Coordinates of N, CA and C in Angstrom, one line a residue:
M1 N -25.9 -17.0 14.5 CA -26.6 -17.9 13.6 C -27.0 -19.2 14.3
V2 N -28.2 -19.7 14.0 CA -28.6 -21.0 14.4 C -29.1 -21.9 13.2
S3 N -28.3 -22.9 12.9 CA -28.6 -23.8 11.7 C -29.5 -24.9 12.1
A4 N -30.6 -24.6 12.9 CA -31.5 -25.7 13.3 C -32.3 -26.2 12.1
G5 N -32.3 -25.5 11.0 CA -33.1 -25.9 9.8 C -32.3 -26.8 8.8
Y6 N -31.1 -27.2 9.2 CA -30.2 -28.0 8.3 C -29.2 -28.8 9.1
V7 N -29.0 -30.0 8.8 CA -28.0 -30.9 9.4 C -27.1 -31.4 8.2
E8 N -25.8 -31.2 8.3 CA -25.0 -31.8 7.3 C -24.8 -33.3 7.5
L9 N -25.2 -34.1 6.5 CA -25.2 -35.5 6.7 C -24.1 -36.2 5.9
R10 N -23.3 -35.5 5.1 CA -22.2 -36.1 4.4 C -20.9 -35.3 4.6
C11 N -20.1 -35.7 5.5 CA -19.0 -34.9 6.0 C -17.8 -35.8 6.2
A12 N -16.7 -35.6 5.5 CA -15.5 -36.4 5.6 C -14.4 -35.6 6.2
S13 N -13.7 -36.2 7.1 CA -12.5 -35.5 7.8 C -11.2 -36.0 7.1
S14 N -10.1 -35.5 7.7 CA -8.8 -35.9 7.2 C -8.5 -37.3 7.4
F15 N -9.4 -38.1 8.1 CA -9.3 -39.5 8.2 C -9.8 -40.3 7.0
S16 N -10.4 -39.5 6.1 CA -10.7 -40.1 4.8 C -9.5 -39.8 3.9
F17 N -8.6 -40.7 3.8 CA -7.2 -40.5 3.3 C -7.2 -39.9 1.9
L18 N -6.6 -38.8 1.7 CA -6.4 -38.1 0.5 C -7.7 -37.5 -0.1
R19 N -8.7 -37.3 0.8 CA -10.0 -36.7 0.5 C -10.3 -35.6 1.4
G20 N -10.5 -35.8 2.7 CA -10.8 -34.8 3.6 C -9.6 -34.0 3.9
A21 N -9.8 -32.6 4.0 CA -8.7 -31.7 4.3 C -8.7 -31.0 5.6
S22 N -9.7 -31.4 6.5 CA -9.8 -30.8 7.8 C -9.9 -31.9 8.9
H23 N -9.3 -31.6 10.0 CA -9.4 -32.5 11.2 C -10.8 -32.4 11.8
P24 N -11.2 -33.5 12.5 CA -12.5 -33.4 13.1 C -12.7 -32.2 14.0
E25 N -11.6 -31.9 14.8 CA -11.7 -30.7 15.7 C -12.0 -29.4 14.9
E26 N -11.4 -29.3 13.7 CA -11.7 -28.1 12.9 C -13.1 -28.1 12.4
L27 N -13.6 -29.2 12.0 CA -15.0 -29.3 11.5 C -16.0 -29.0 12.6
W28 N -15.8 -29.6 13.8 CA -16.8 -29.3 14.8 C -16.7 -27.9 15.4
G29 N -15.5 -27.4 15.4 CA -15.3 -26.0 15.8 C -16.0 -25.0 14.9
R30 N -15.9 -25.3 13.6 CA -16.6 -24.5 12.6 C -18.1 -24.7 12.6
A31 N -18.5 -25.9 12.9 CA -20.0 -26.2 13.0 C -20.6 -25.3 14.1
A32 N -19.8 -25.2 15.2 CA -20.4 -24.4 16.4 C -20.5 -22.9 16.0
V33 N -19.5 -22.4 15.2 CA -19.5 -21.0 14.8 C -20.7 -20.8 13.9
L34 N -21.0 -21.8 13.0 CA -22.1 -21.6 12.1 C -23.5 -21.9 12.7
G35 N -23.5 -22.3 14.0 CA -24.7 -22.5 14.7 C -25.3 -23.9 14.5
H36 N -24.6 -24.8 14.0 CA -25.1 -26.2 13.9 C -25.2 -26.8 15.3
R37 N -26.2 -27.6 15.4 CA -26.4 -28.4 16.7 C -26.0 -29.8 16.5
R38 N -26.0 -30.3 15.3 CA -25.6 -31.7 15.0 C -24.8 -31.7 13.7
L39 N -24.0 -32.7 13.6 CA -23.1 -32.8 12.4 C -22.8 -34.3 12.3
A40 N -23.0 -34.9 11.1 CA -22.7 -36.3 10.8 C -21.2 -36.4 10.4
L41 N -20.5 -37.4 10.9 CA -19.2 -37.7 10.4 C -19.3 -39.0 9.6
T42 N -19.0 -38.9 8.3 CA -19.1 -40.0 7.4 C -17.9 -40.2 6.6
D43 N -16.8 -40.6 7.2 CA -15.6 -40.9 6.5 C -15.7 -42.1 5.6
V44 N -14.9 -42.1 4.6 CA -15.0 -43.1 3.5 C -14.5 -44.5 4.0
N45 N -15.4 -45.5 4.0 CA -15.1 -46.9 4.4 C -14.5 -47.0 5.8
G46 N -14.9 -46.2 6.7 CA -14.3 -46.4 8.0 C -14.9 -45.4 9.0
L47 N -14.6 -45.7 10.3 CA -15.1 -44.8 11.4 C -13.9 -44.2 12.1
Y48 N -12.8 -43.9 11.3 CA -11.5 -43.5 11.8 C -11.5 -42.3 12.8
G49 N -12.2 -41.3 12.4 CA -12.2 -40.1 13.2 C -13.3 -39.9 14.2
I50 N -14.0 -40.9 14.5 CA -15.3 -40.7 15.3 C -15.0 -40.4 16.7
V51 N -13.9 -40.9 17.3 CA -13.6 -40.6 18.7 C -13.2 -39.1 18.9
R52 N -12.3 -38.7 17.9 CA -11.9 -37.3 18.0 C -13.1 -36.3 17.7
A53 N -14.0 -36.7 16.8 CA -15.2 -35.9 16.6 C -16.0 -35.9 17.8
F54 N -16.2 -37.0 18.5 CA -17.0 -37.1 19.7 C -16.4 -36.1 20.8
N55 N -15.1 -36.2 21.0 CA -14.5 -35.3 22.0 C -14.7 -33.8 21.6
A56 N -14.5 -33.5 20.3 CA -14.7 -32.1 19.8 C -16.1 -31.7 20.0
G57 N -17.1 -32.6 19.7 CA -18.5 -32.3 19.9 C -18.8 -31.9 21.3
K58 N -18.3 -32.7 22.2 CA -18.5 -32.3 23.6 C -18.0 -30.9 24.0
E59 N -16.8 -30.6 23.4 CA -16.2 -29.3 23.7 C -17.0 -28.2 23.1
H60 N -17.5 -28.4 21.9 CA -18.2 -27.3 21.2 C -19.7 -27.3 21.3
G61 N -20.3 -28.3 21.9 CA -21.7 -28.4 22.1 C -22.4 -28.8 20.8
V62 N -21.8 -29.6 19.9 CA -22.4 -30.0 18.7 C -22.4 -31.5 18.7
D63 N -23.6 -32.1 18.6 CA -23.7 -33.6 18.6 C -23.1 -34.2 17.4
V64 N -22.5 -35.4 17.6 CA -21.9 -36.2 16.5 C -22.9 -37.2 16.1
L65 N -23.3 -37.3 14.8 CA -24.1 -38.4 14.3 C -23.1 -39.3 13.6
P66 N -22.8 -40.5 14.2 CA -21.9 -41.4 13.6 C -22.4 -42.0 12.3
G67 N -21.5 -42.1 11.3 CA -21.9 -42.7 10.0 C -20.7 -43.1 9.2
V68 N -20.9 -43.5 8.0 CA -19.8 -43.9 7.1 C -20.3 -43.8 5.7
E69 N -19.4 -43.5 4.8 CA -19.7 -43.5 3.4 C -19.0 -44.8 2.8
L70 N -19.9 -45.7 2.3 CA -19.4 -47.0 1.8 C -19.2 -46.9 0.3
H71 N -18.1 -47.4 -0.2 CA -17.8 -47.5 -1.6 C -17.6 -49.0 -1.9
T72 N -18.5 -49.7 -2.5 CA -18.5 -51.1 -2.6 C -17.7 -51.5 -3.9
D73 N -17.3 -52.8 -4.0 CA -16.6 -53.3 -5.1 C -17.5 -53.3 -6.4
D74 N -18.8 -53.4 -6.1 CA -19.7 -53.5 -7.3 C -20.4 -52.2 -7.6
G75 N -19.8 -51.1 -7.2 CA -20.1 -49.8 -7.7 C -21.2 -49.0 -6.9
F76 N -21.6 -49.5 -5.8 CA -22.5 -48.7 -5.0 C -21.8 -47.7 -4.1
Q77 N -22.4 -46.6 -3.9 CA -21.9 -45.5 -3.1 C -23.0 -45.0 -2.2
L78 N -22.9 -45.2 -0.9 CA -23.9 -44.9 0.1 C -23.4 -44.3 1.3
V79 N -24.0 -43.3 1.8 CA -23.8 -42.9 3.2 C -24.8 -43.7 4.1
V80 N -24.2 -44.3 5.1 CA -25.0 -45.1 6.0 C -25.0 -44.5 7.4
L81 N -26.2 -44.3 8.0 CA -26.3 -43.7 9.3 C -27.0 -44.6 10.3
P82 N -26.4 -45.2 11.2 CA -27.1 -46.1 12.1 C -28.0 -45.3 13.1
T83 N -29.2 -45.8 13.3 CA -30.1 -45.1 14.2 C -30.1 -45.5 15.6
D84 N -29.5 -46.7 15.9 CA -29.4 -47.1 17.3 C -28.1 -47.9 17.5
R85 N -27.9 -48.3 18.8 CA -26.7 -49.0 19.1 C -26.5 -50.3 18.4
A86 N -27.6 -51.1 18.2 CA -27.5 -52.3 17.5 C -27.1 -52.1 16.1
A87 N -27.6 -51.1 15.4 CA -27.3 -50.8 14.0 C -25.8 -50.4 13.9
Y88 N -25.4 -49.6 14.9 CA -24.0 -49.2 14.9 C -23.0 -50.4 15.0
G89 N -23.4 -51.4 15.8 CA -22.6 -52.6 16.0 C -22.6 -53.4 14.6
R90 N -23.7 -53.4 13.9 CA -23.7 -54.1 12.6 C -22.8 -53.4 11.6
V91 N -22.8 -52.1 11.7 CA -21.9 -51.3 10.8 C -20.4 -51.6 11.1
C92 N -20.1 -51.6 12.4 CA -18.7 -51.9 12.8 C -18.3 -53.3 12.4
R93 N -19.1 -54.3 12.5 CA -18.8 -55.6 12.1 C -18.6 -55.7 10.6
L94 N -19.4 -55.0 9.9 CA -19.3 -54.9 8.4 C -18.0 -54.3 8.0
L95 N -17.6 -53.2 8.6 CA -16.3 -52.6 8.3 C -15.1 -53.5 8.6
S96 N -15.2 -54.2 9.8 CA -14.1 -55.0 10.2 C -14.0 -56.2 9.2
T97 N -15.1 -56.8 8.7 CA -15.0 -57.8 7.7 C -14.4 -57.4 6.5
A98 N -14.7 -56.2 6.0 CA -14.2 -55.7 4.7 C -12.7 -55.4 4.8
R99 N -12.2 -55.0 6.0 CA -10.8 -54.7 6.2 C -10.0 -56.0 6.4
L100 N -10.5 -57.0 7.1 CA -9.8 -58.2 7.5 C -9.5 -59.1 6.3
R101 N -10.4 -59.0 5.3 CA -10.2 -59.9 4.2 C -9.1 -59.5 3.2
T102 N -8.5 -58.3 3.5 CA -7.5 -57.8 2.6 C -6.2 -57.5 3.4
G103 N -5.2 -57.1 2.7 CA -4.0 -56.6 3.4 C -4.1 -55.2 4.0
K104 N -3.0 -54.7 4.5 CA -3.0 -53.4 5.1 C -3.5 -52.4 4.2
G105 N -4.5 -51.6 4.6 CA -5.0 -50.5 3.8 C -6.1 -50.9 2.8
G106 N -6.4 -52.2 2.7 CA -7.3 -52.7 1.7 C -8.8 -52.7 2.3
F107 N -9.7 -52.8 1.4 CA -11.1 -52.8 1.7 C -11.9 -53.5 0.6
R108 N -12.6 -54.6 1.0 CA -13.3 -55.3 0.0 C -14.8 -55.5 0.5
L109 N -15.8 -55.0 -0.2 CA -17.1 -55.1 0.3 C -18.1 -55.1 -0.9
T110 N -19.2 -55.9 -0.8 CA -20.2 -55.9 -1.8 C -21.5 -55.4 -1.2
F111 N -22.4 -55.0 -2.2 CA -23.6 -54.4 -1.7 C -24.5 -55.5 -1.0
D112 N -24.4 -56.7 -1.4 CA -25.1 -57.8 -0.7 C -24.7 -57.8 0.8
E113 N -23.5 -57.6 1.1 CA -23.0 -57.6 2.5 C -23.6 -56.4 3.2
V114 N -23.6 -55.2 2.5 CA -24.3 -54.1 3.1 C -25.7 -54.4 3.4
A115 N -26.4 -55.0 2.5 CA -27.8 -55.4 2.7 C -28.0 -56.2 3.9
Q116 N -27.1 -57.2 4.1 CA -27.2 -58.1 5.3 C -27.1 -57.3 6.6
A117 N -26.4 -56.2 6.6 CA -26.1 -55.4 7.8 C -27.0 -54.1 7.9
S118 N -28.0 -54.0 7.0 CA -28.7 -52.8 6.9 C -29.8 -52.5 7.9
E119 N -30.2 -53.5 8.7 CA -31.2 -53.3 9.7 C -30.9 -52.1 10.6
G120 N -31.8 -51.2 10.8 CA -31.7 -50.1 11.7 C -30.8 -49.0 11.2
S121 N -30.4 -49.0 10.0 CA -29.6 -47.9 9.4 C -30.4 -47.1 8.3
L122 N -30.2 -45.8 8.3 CA -30.7 -45.0 7.1 C -29.6 -45.0 6.1
A123 N -30.0 -44.7 4.8 CA -29.0 -44.6 3.7 C -29.3 -43.5 2.8
L124 N -28.2 -42.9 2.3 CA -28.3 -41.8 1.3 C -27.5 -42.3 0.1
H125 N -28.2 -42.4 -1.0 CA -27.6 -42.7 -2.3 C -26.8 -41.4 -2.7
V126 N -25.5 -41.5 -2.9 CA -24.7 -40.4 -3.4 C -24.1 -40.7 -4.8
G127 N -23.9 -39.7 -5.5 CA -23.4 -39.9 -6.9 C -24.5 -39.9 -7.9
D128 N -24.2 -40.3 -9.1 CA -25.3 -40.3 -10.1 C -26.3 -41.4 -9.8
P129 N -27.6 -41.1 -10.1 CA -28.7 -42.0 -9.7 C -28.9 -43.1 -10.8
E130 N -27.9 -44.1 -10.9 CA -28.0 -45.2 -11.8 C -29.3 -46.0 -11.4
P131 N -30.2 -46.2 -12.3 CA -31.5 -46.8 -11.9 C -31.5 -48.1 -11.3
L132 N -30.6 -49.0 -11.8 CA -30.6 -50.4 -11.3 C -30.1 -50.4 -9.9
R133 N -29.1 -49.5 -9.6 CA -28.6 -49.4 -8.2 C -29.6 -48.8 -7.3
V134 N -30.3 -47.8 -7.7 CA -31.3 -47.1 -6.8 C -32.4 -48.1 -6.5
A135 N -32.8 -48.9 -7.5 CA -33.9 -49.9 -7.3 C -33.4 -50.9 -6.3
R136 N -32.2 -51.4 -6.4 CA -31.7 -52.4 -5.5 C -31.6 -51.8 -4.1
E137 N -31.2 -50.6 -3.9 CA -31.1 -49.9 -2.6 C -32.5 -49.7 -2.0
K138 N -33.4 -49.4 -2.9 CA -34.8 -49.2 -2.4 C -35.4 -50.5 -1.9
D139 N -35.1 -51.6 -2.6 CA -35.5 -52.9 -2.1 C -35.0 -53.3 -0.7
V140 N -33.8 -52.8 -0.5 CA -33.1 -53.2 0.8 C -33.6 -52.2 1.9
F141 N -33.5 -50.9 1.6 CA -33.7 -49.9 2.7 C -35.1 -49.4 2.8
G142 N -35.9 -49.5 1.7 CA -37.3 -49.1 1.8 C -37.4 -47.6 2.1
D143 N -38.2 -47.2 3.1 CA -38.4 -45.8 3.4 C -37.2 -45.2 4.2
R144 N -36.2 -46.0 4.4 CA -34.9 -45.6 5.1 C -33.9 -45.1 4.0
L145 N -34.3 -45.1 2.7 CA -33.4 -44.6 1.7 C -33.7 -43.2 1.2
H146 N -32.7 -42.4 1.0 CA -32.9 -41.0 0.5 C -31.8 -40.9 -0.7
L147 N -32.2 -39.9 -1.5 CA -31.3 -39.7 -2.7 C -30.6 -38.3 -2.5
A148 N -29.3 -38.3 -2.3 CA -28.6 -37.0 -2.0 C -28.5 -36.2 -3.3
I149 N -28.7 -34.9 -3.2 CA -28.4 -33.9 -4.3 C -27.4 -32.9 -3.7
E150 N -26.4 -32.6 -4.6 CA -25.4 -31.6 -4.2 C -25.1 -30.7 -5.4
R151 N -24.7 -29.5 -5.1 CA -24.3 -28.5 -6.1 C -22.8 -28.7 -6.4
R152 N -22.5 -28.8 -7.7 CA -21.1 -28.9 -8.1 C -20.7 -27.8 -9.1
F153 N -21.7 -27.1 -9.6 CA -21.5 -26.0 -10.6 C -20.7 -26.5 -11.8
A154 N -21.0 -27.7 -12.2 CA -20.4 -28.3 -13.4 C -21.2 -28.1 -14.6
P155 N -20.7 -28.2 -15.8 CA -21.5 -28.0 -17.0 C -22.7 -28.9 -17.1
D156 N -22.7 -30.1 -16.5 CA -23.8 -31.0 -16.6 C -24.8 -30.8 -15.4
E157 N -24.7 -29.7 -14.7 CA -25.5 -29.6 -13.5 C -26.9 -29.7 -13.7
A158 N -27.5 -29.1 -14.6 CA -29.0 -29.1 -14.8 C -29.4 -30.6 -15.2
A159 N -28.7 -31.2 -16.0 CA -29.0 -32.6 -16.4 C -28.9 -33.6 -15.3
R160 N -27.9 -33.4 -14.5 CA -27.7 -34.3 -13.3 C -28.8 -34.1 -12.3
L161 N -29.2 -32.9 -12.0 CA -30.2 -32.6 -11.0 C -31.6 -33.1 -11.6
S162 N -31.8 -33.0 -12.9 CA -33.0 -33.5 -13.5 C -33.1 -35.0 -13.4
A163 N -31.9 -35.7 -13.6 CA -31.9 -37.1 -13.4 C -32.2 -37.6 -12.0
C164 N -31.7 -36.8 -11.0 CA -32.0 -37.1 -9.6 C -33.5 -36.9 -9.3
E165 N -34.1 -35.9 -9.8 CA -35.5 -35.7 -9.6 C -36.3 -36.8 -10.3
S166 N -35.9 -37.2 -11.5 CA -36.6 -38.3 -12.1 C -36.5 -39.6 -11.3
A167 N -35.3 -39.9 -10.9 CA -35.1 -41.1 -10.1 C -36.0 -41.1 -8.8
A168 N -36.0 -39.9 -8.1 CA -36.8 -39.8 -6.9 C -38.2 -40.1 -7.2
R169 N -38.8 -39.5 -8.3 CA -40.2 -39.8 -8.6 C -40.4 -41.2 -8.9
R170 N -39.5 -41.8 -9.7 CA -39.7 -43.2 -10.2 C -39.7 -44.2 -9.1
F171 N -38.8 -44.0 -8.2 CA -38.6 -45.0 -7.1 C -39.2 -44.6 -5.8
G172 N -39.8 -43.4 -5.7 CA -40.4 -43.0 -4.5 C -39.4 -42.8 -3.4
V173 N -38.2 -42.2 -3.8 CA -37.1 -41.9 -2.8 C -37.0 -40.4 -2.6
P174 N -37.2 -39.9 -1.4 CA -37.1 -38.5 -1.2 C -35.7 -37.9 -1.4
L175 N -35.7 -36.7 -2.0 CA -34.4 -36.0 -2.1 C -33.9 -35.4 -0.8
V176 N -32.6 -35.4 -0.6 CA -32.0 -34.7 0.5 C -30.8 -33.9 0.1
A177 N -30.7 -32.7 0.6 CA -29.5 -31.9 0.2 C -28.3 -32.2 1.1
T178 N -27.2 -32.3 0.5 CA -25.9 -32.5 1.3 C -24.9 -31.6 0.7
G179 N -23.8 -31.3 1.5 CA -22.8 -30.4 1.0 C -21.6 -31.2 0.5
G180 N -21.5 -32.5 0.7 CA -20.3 -33.2 0.3 C -19.1 -32.6 0.9
V181 N -19.1 -32.4 2.2 CA -18.1 -31.6 2.9 C -16.8 -32.4 3.0
L182 N -15.7 -31.7 2.6 CA -14.4 -32.2 2.7 C -13.4 -31.3 3.5
M183 N -13.9 -30.2 3.9 CA -13.1 -29.2 4.6 C -14.0 -28.3 5.5
H184 N -13.4 -27.7 6.5 CA -14.3 -26.9 7.4 C -14.5 -25.5 6.9
A185 N -13.6 -25.0 6.0 CA -13.7 -23.7 5.5 C -13.1 -23.6 4.1
R186 N -13.6 -22.6 3.3 CA -13.1 -22.5 1.9 C -11.6 -22.3 1.8
A187 N -11.0 -21.7 2.8 CA -9.6 -21.4 2.8 C -8.7 -22.7 2.7
R188 N -9.3 -23.8 3.1 CA -8.6 -25.1 3.0 C -8.5 -25.7 1.6
K189 N -9.1 -25.0 0.6 CA -9.2 -25.5 -0.7 C -7.9 -25.9 -1.3
P190 N -6.8 -25.1 -1.2 CA -5.5 -25.4 -1.8 C -5.0 -26.8 -1.3
L191 N -5.1 -27.1 0.0 CA -4.7 -28.3 0.5 C -5.5 -29.5 0.0
Q192 N -6.9 -29.2 -0.1 CA -7.7 -30.3 -0.7 C -7.4 -30.6 -2.1
D193 N -7.0 -29.6 -2.9 CA -6.6 -29.8 -4.3 C -5.3 -30.7 -4.3
I194 N -4.4 -30.4 -3.4 CA -3.1 -31.2 -3.4 C -3.4 -32.6 -3.1
L195 N -4.3 -32.9 -2.1 CA -4.7 -34.2 -1.7 C -5.3 -34.9 -2.9
T196 N -6.2 -34.2 -3.6 CA -6.8 -34.9 -4.8 C -5.8 -35.2 -5.8
C197 N -4.9 -34.3 -6.1 CA -3.8 -34.6 -7.1 C -3.0 -35.8 -6.8
I198 N -2.7 -36.0 -5.5 CA -1.9 -37.2 -5.1 C -2.8 -38.4 -5.3
R199 N -4.1 -38.3 -4.9 CA -5.0 -39.5 -5.0 C -5.1 -39.9 -6.5
V200 N -5.3 -39.0 -7.4 CA -5.6 -39.4 -8.8 C -4.3 -39.4 -9.6
G201 N -3.2 -39.1 -9.0 CA -1.9 -39.2 -9.7 C -1.7 -38.2 -10.9
K202 N -2.1 -36.9 -10.7 CA -2.0 -35.9 -11.7 C -1.4 -34.6 -11.1
R203 N -0.7 -33.9 -12.0 CA -0.3 -32.5 -11.6 C -1.5 -31.6 -11.5
I204 N -1.4 -30.6 -10.7 CA -2.5 -29.7 -10.4 C -3.0 -29.1 -11.7
D205 N -2.1 -28.8 -12.6 CA -2.5 -28.1 -13.9 C -3.2 -29.1 -14.8
D206 N -3.1 -30.4 -14.5 CA -3.8 -31.4 -15.4 C -5.0 -32.1 -14.7
A207 N -5.3 -31.7 -13.4 CA -6.3 -32.4 -12.7 C -7.7 -32.1 -13.2
G208 N -7.9 -30.9 -13.7 CA -9.2 -30.6 -14.3 C -10.4 -30.8 -13.4
R209 N -11.3 -31.6 -13.9 CA -12.6 -31.8 -13.1 C -12.4 -32.7 -12.0
H210 N -11.3 -33.3 -11.7 CA -11.0 -34.0 -10.5 C -11.1 -33.1 -9.3
L211 N -10.8 -31.8 -9.5 CA -10.7 -30.8 -8.5 C -12.1 -30.2 -8.2
L212 N -12.4 -29.9 -6.9 CA -13.7 -29.3 -6.6 C -13.7 -27.9 -7.1
P213 N -14.9 -27.5 -7.6 CA -15.1 -26.0 -7.9 C -14.8 -25.2 -6.6
H214 N -14.3 -24.0 -6.8 CA -13.8 -23.2 -5.7 C -14.8 -23.0 -4.6
G215 N -16.1 -22.9 -4.9 CA -17.1 -22.6 -3.9 C -17.7 -23.8 -3.3
M216 N -17.2 -25.0 -3.4 CA -17.9 -26.2 -3.0 C -17.0 -27.0 -2.0
G217 N -17.7 -27.9 -1.3 CA -16.9 -28.8 -0.4 C -16.6 -28.4 1.0
Y218 N -17.1 -27.2 1.4 CA -16.8 -26.7 2.7 C -18.2 -26.6 3.5
L219 N -18.0 -26.6 4.8 CA -19.2 -26.7 5.7 C -20.0 -25.3 5.6
R220 N -21.3 -25.4 5.4 CA -22.1 -24.2 5.2 C -23.2 -24.2 6.3
S221 N -23.8 -23.0 6.5 CA -24.9 -22.8 7.4 C -26.2 -23.2 6.7
A222 N -27.3 -23.2 7.4 CA -28.6 -23.5 6.9 C -29.0 -22.5 5.8
D223 N -28.8 -21.2 6.1 CA -29.1 -20.2 5.1 C -28.4 -20.3 3.8
E224 N -27.1 -20.7 3.9 CA -26.3 -20.9 2.7 C -26.8 -22.0 1.9
M225 N -27.2 -23.1 2.6 CA -27.7 -24.3 1.9 C -29.1 -24.0 1.2
L226 N -29.9 -23.2 1.8 CA -31.2 -22.8 1.2 C -30.9 -21.9 0.0
R227 N -29.9 -21.1 0.0 CA -29.6 -20.3 -1.2 C -29.0 -21.2 -2.3
L228 N -28.4 -22.2 -1.9 CA -27.9 -23.2 -3.0 C -29.0 -24.0 -3.6
F229 N -30.1 -24.2 -2.9 CA -31.1 -25.0 -3.4 C -32.5 -24.3 -3.3
P230 N -32.6 -23.2 -4.1 CA -33.9 -22.4 -4.0 C -35.1 -23.2 -4.5
D231 N -34.8 -24.2 -5.4 CA -35.9 -25.0 -6.0 C -36.2 -26.2 -5.1
H232 N -35.4 -26.5 -4.1 CA -35.6 -27.7 -3.3 C -35.4 -27.4 -1.8
P233 N -36.2 -26.4 -1.3 CA -36.0 -26.1 0.2 C -36.4 -27.3 1.1
E234 N -37.3 -28.1 0.5 CA -37.8 -29.3 1.3 C -36.6 -30.3 1.4
A235 N -35.7 -30.3 0.5 CA -34.6 -31.3 0.5 C -33.6 -30.8 1.6
V236 N -33.5 -29.5 1.8 CA -32.7 -29.0 2.9 C -33.3 -29.3 4.2
R237 N -34.6 -29.0 4.4 CA -35.2 -29.2 5.7 C -35.3 -30.7 6.0
R238 N -35.3 -31.5 5.0 CA -35.5 -33.0 5.3 C -34.3 -33.5 6.0
T239 N -33.1 -32.9 6.0 CA -32.0 -33.3 6.7 C -32.2 -33.4 8.2
V240 N -33.1 -32.5 8.7 CA -33.4 -32.4 10.1 C -34.3 -33.6 10.5
D241 N -35.2 -34.0 9.6 CA -36.0 -35.2 9.9 C -35.1 -36.5 9.9
I242 N -34.2 -36.5 9.0 CA -33.3 -37.7 9.0 C -32.5 -37.7 10.3
A243 N -31.9 -36.6 10.7 CA -31.1 -36.5 11.9 C -31.9 -36.9 13.1
D244 N -33.2 -36.5 13.1 CA -34.1 -36.8 14.3 C -34.3 -38.3 14.4
R245 N -34.1 -39.1 13.3 CA -34.3 -40.6 13.4 C -33.0 -41.3 13.8
C246 N -31.9 -40.5 13.9 CA -30.6 -41.1 14.3 C -30.4 -40.9 15.8
H247 N -30.9 -41.8 16.6 CA -30.8 -41.7 18.1 C -29.5 -42.1 18.7
F248 N -28.7 -42.9 18.0 CA -27.5 -43.4 18.6 C -26.4 -42.3 18.8
R249 N -25.8 -42.3 19.9 CA -24.7 -41.4 20.2 C -23.5 -42.2 20.8
L250 N -22.3 -41.8 20.4 CA -21.2 -42.6 20.8 C -21.0 -42.8 22.3
G251 N -21.6 -41.9 23.1 CA -21.5 -41.9 24.5 C -22.2 -43.1 25.1
E252 N -23.1 -43.7 24.3 CA -23.8 -44.9 24.8 C -22.8 -46.1 25.1
L253 N -21.7 -46.1 24.4 CA -20.8 -47.2 24.5 C -20.0 -47.3 25.8
V254 N -20.0 -46.2 26.5 CA -19.3 -46.2 27.8 C -20.2 -46.7 29.0
H255 N -21.5 -47.0 28.7 CA -22.3 -47.4 29.8 C -22.5 -48.9 29.8

C-alpha cells in the first residue's frame, strides 16, 4: 500500500500525557506498514516526542512533520504546523513561555500569544466550529487556516459535520480530514480507555462518551480515510497539499 493520497496531520503520541497510547516508534513503524511517506506529530501543548519520532522516521523512511496541538486558556484548540525553521523557532519560544510562567506540569497560553507567533505556520481548527473563534483564527491565519473534520460515529455526527460545512462556507476556510490519532493500531484501544479514565477521573463503566468509539483514533491508510469520508474526498486529498507546504524538517537543526 502507498498512502501518497493522504497525510495524517493530527497525531498524538504517548508524550501527550493520558491521551496518546502509542510511542512515536510504534506510530512511525505502523505508518511505514500502511505506506505513509509523511506523518505529523502534534502532541498536546508540547514537542515532547519529536526527537524520538525523528529517529523512528529515519529508520522507517517516513518523514516527520513537526507540529503541536495547542489548547489555550481562552478556549481555542488548534493544530499548528510550522512551514520553515523560523516558524518552528517561534513555536518553540511560544511553548517555553507558556511553560515557564507556571509550576511544574503547568501550561498557560492565550490565543493572542498564538497570534503573535503565527507567522509562517499553518493551522487546523479542531473541535466544534464555534463561529467567533473561527472568525478570529481566520483573521490571524488567513489562507493558512483549515477546518478539521473527523469521524466520531456519535449520535450528533450529522449535525456536527453540517456545522463544519456551514462554517467552512461562511468563513472561506477549507475542510481537511484528520484521524485524531491517539494510537498506532486499534488493538491499543483498551490502554487508551484506561488513560482516558485516569484523565477524567471516572471508572471505565461510567466514562461513557469520554471514551473513543471502538473504530476511531488509530492510524489509517489513505484508502481507509477515503471510505470514512465518501462525501468529502477533497478534504482527504487536501492533507497532501498542506503537507507540501510544510518544508521544515528537524534535521535542519543540526546544520
